[in-house]
Tab-separated table of C-alpha atoms in Angstrom:
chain	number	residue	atom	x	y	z
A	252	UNK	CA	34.925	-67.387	-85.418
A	253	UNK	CA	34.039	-63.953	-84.031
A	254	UNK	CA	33.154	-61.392	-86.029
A	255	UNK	CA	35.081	-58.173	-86.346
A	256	UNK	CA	32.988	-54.667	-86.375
A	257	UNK	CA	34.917	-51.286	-87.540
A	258	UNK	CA	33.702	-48.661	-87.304
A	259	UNK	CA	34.804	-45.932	-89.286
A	260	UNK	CA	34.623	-42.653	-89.305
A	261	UNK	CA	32.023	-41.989	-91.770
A	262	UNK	CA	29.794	-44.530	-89.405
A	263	UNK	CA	30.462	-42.250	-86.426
A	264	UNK	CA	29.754	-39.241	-87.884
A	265	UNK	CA	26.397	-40.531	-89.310
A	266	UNK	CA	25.470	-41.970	-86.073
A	267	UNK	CA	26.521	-38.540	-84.451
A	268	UNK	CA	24.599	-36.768	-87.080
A	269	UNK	CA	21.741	-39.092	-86.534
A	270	UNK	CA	21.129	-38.724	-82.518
A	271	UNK	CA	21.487	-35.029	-83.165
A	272	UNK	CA	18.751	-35.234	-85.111
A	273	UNK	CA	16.573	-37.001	-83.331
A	274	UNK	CA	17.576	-34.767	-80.187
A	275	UNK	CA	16.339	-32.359	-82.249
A	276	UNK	CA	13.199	-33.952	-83.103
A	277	UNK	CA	12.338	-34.289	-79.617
A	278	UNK	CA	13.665	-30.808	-78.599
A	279	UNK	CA	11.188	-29.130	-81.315
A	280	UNK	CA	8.137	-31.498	-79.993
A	281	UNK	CA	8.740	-30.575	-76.377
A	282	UNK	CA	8.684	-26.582	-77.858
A	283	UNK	CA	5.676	-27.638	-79.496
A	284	UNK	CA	3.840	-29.135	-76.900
A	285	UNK	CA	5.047	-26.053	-73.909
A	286	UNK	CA	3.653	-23.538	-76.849
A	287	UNK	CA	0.435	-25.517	-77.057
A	288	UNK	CA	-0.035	-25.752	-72.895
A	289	UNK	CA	1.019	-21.890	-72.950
A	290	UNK	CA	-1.771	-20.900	-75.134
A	291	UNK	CA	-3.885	-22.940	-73.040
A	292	UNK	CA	-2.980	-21.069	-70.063
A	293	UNK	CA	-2.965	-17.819	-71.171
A	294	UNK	CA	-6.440	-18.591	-72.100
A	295	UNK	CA	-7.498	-19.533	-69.238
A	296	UNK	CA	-5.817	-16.157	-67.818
A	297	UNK	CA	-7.844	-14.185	-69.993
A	298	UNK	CA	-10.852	-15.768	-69.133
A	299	UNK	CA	-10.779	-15.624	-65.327
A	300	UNK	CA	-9.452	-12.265	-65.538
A	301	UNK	CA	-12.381	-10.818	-67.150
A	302	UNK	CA	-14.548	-12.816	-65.044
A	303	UNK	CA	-12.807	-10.981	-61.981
A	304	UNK	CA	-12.703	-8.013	-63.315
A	305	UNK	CA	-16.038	-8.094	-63.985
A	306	UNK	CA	-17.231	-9.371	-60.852
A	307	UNK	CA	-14.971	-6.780	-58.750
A	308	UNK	CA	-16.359	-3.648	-60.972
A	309	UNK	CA	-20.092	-4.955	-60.261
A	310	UNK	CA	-19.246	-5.025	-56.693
A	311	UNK	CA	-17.340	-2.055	-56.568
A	312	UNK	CA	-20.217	0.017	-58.878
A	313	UNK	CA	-22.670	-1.390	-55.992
A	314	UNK	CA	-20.650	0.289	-53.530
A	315	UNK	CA	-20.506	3.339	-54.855
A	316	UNK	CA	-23.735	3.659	-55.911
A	317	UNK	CA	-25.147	3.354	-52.114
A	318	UNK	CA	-22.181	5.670	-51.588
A	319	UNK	CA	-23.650	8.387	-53.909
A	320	UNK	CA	-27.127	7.976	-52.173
A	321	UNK	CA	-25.534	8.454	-49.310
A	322	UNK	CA	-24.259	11.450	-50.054
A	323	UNK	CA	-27.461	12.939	-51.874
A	324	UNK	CA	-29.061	11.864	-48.912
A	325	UNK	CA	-27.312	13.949	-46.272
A	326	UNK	CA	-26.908	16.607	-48.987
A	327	UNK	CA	-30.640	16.780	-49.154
A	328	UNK	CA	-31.078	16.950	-45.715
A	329	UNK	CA	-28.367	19.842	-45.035
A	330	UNK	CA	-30.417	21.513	-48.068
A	331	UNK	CA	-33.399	21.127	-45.924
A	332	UNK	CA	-31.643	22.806	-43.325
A	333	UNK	CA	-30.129	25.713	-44.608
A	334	UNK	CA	-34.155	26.801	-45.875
A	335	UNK	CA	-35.370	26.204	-42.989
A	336	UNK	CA	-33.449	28.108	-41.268
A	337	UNK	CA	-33.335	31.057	-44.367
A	338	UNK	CA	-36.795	30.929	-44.024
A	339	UNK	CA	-37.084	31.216	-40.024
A	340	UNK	CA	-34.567	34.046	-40.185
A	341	UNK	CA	-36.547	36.275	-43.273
A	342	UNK	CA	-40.044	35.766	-40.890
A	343	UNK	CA	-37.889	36.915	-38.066
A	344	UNK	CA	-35.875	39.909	-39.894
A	345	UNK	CA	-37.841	40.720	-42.830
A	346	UNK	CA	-36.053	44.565	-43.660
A	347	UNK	CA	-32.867	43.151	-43.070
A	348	UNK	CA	-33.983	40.139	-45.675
A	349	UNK	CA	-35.135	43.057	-48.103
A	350	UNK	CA	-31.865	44.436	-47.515
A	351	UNK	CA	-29.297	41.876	-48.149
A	352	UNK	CA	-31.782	41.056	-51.353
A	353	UNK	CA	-31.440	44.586	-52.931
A	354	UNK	CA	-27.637	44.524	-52.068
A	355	UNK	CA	-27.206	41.398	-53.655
A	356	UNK	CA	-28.444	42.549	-56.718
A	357	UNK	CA	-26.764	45.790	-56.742
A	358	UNK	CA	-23.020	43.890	-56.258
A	359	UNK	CA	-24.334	41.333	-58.837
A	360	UNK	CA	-25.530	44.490	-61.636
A	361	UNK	CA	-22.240	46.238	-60.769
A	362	UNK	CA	-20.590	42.586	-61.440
A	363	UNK	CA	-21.877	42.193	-65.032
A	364	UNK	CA	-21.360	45.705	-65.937
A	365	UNK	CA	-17.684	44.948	-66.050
């Protein structure tokens, strides 16, 4: 004799209820589990960052640093230059040198008087 299942609805609806909640279930351990590999990667974001960061700011202070000597460098030289050739020209001219000096300071007293 074969045996007759019914199923009513109560049955359905607890079996319905049921796979919901074990969709569910599963839904919030996938969440969990994404959350847990996103923390993980941001992470390891935050660490490489700094370590390129860091790495491009030492390269790029290097750079500018030979940069700046550069530049003090040439400076120097050009500094070099322009005495030189103030000092060839007051050997070479020396009233005119006397001149431009007391001139100077006249337009300079006349300056701060104001």
């Amino acid at each position: 004799m074969a045996t007759k299942t019914t199923t009513t609805k109560s049955n359905g609806a607890k079996d319905m209820a049921a796979d919901a909640a074990k969709a569910a279930q599963q839904d919030y351990d996938a969440l969990k589990q994404d959350i847990a590999q996103l923390r993980e990667d941001i992470s390891s974001l935050a660490s490489n960052s700094s370590k390129y960061v860091k790495g491009r700011s030492s390269v790029e202070f290097d750079k500018n640093l030979e940069r700046g000597r550069d530049y003090a460098e040439k400076a120097t030289k050009r500094a070099n230059s322009a005495k030189d050739y103030v000092e060839t020209q007051v050997r070479e001219n020396p009233m005119a040198a006397v001149g431009i000096a007391f001139g100077t300071g006249v337009l300079l007293a006349a300056l701060r008087r104001k």
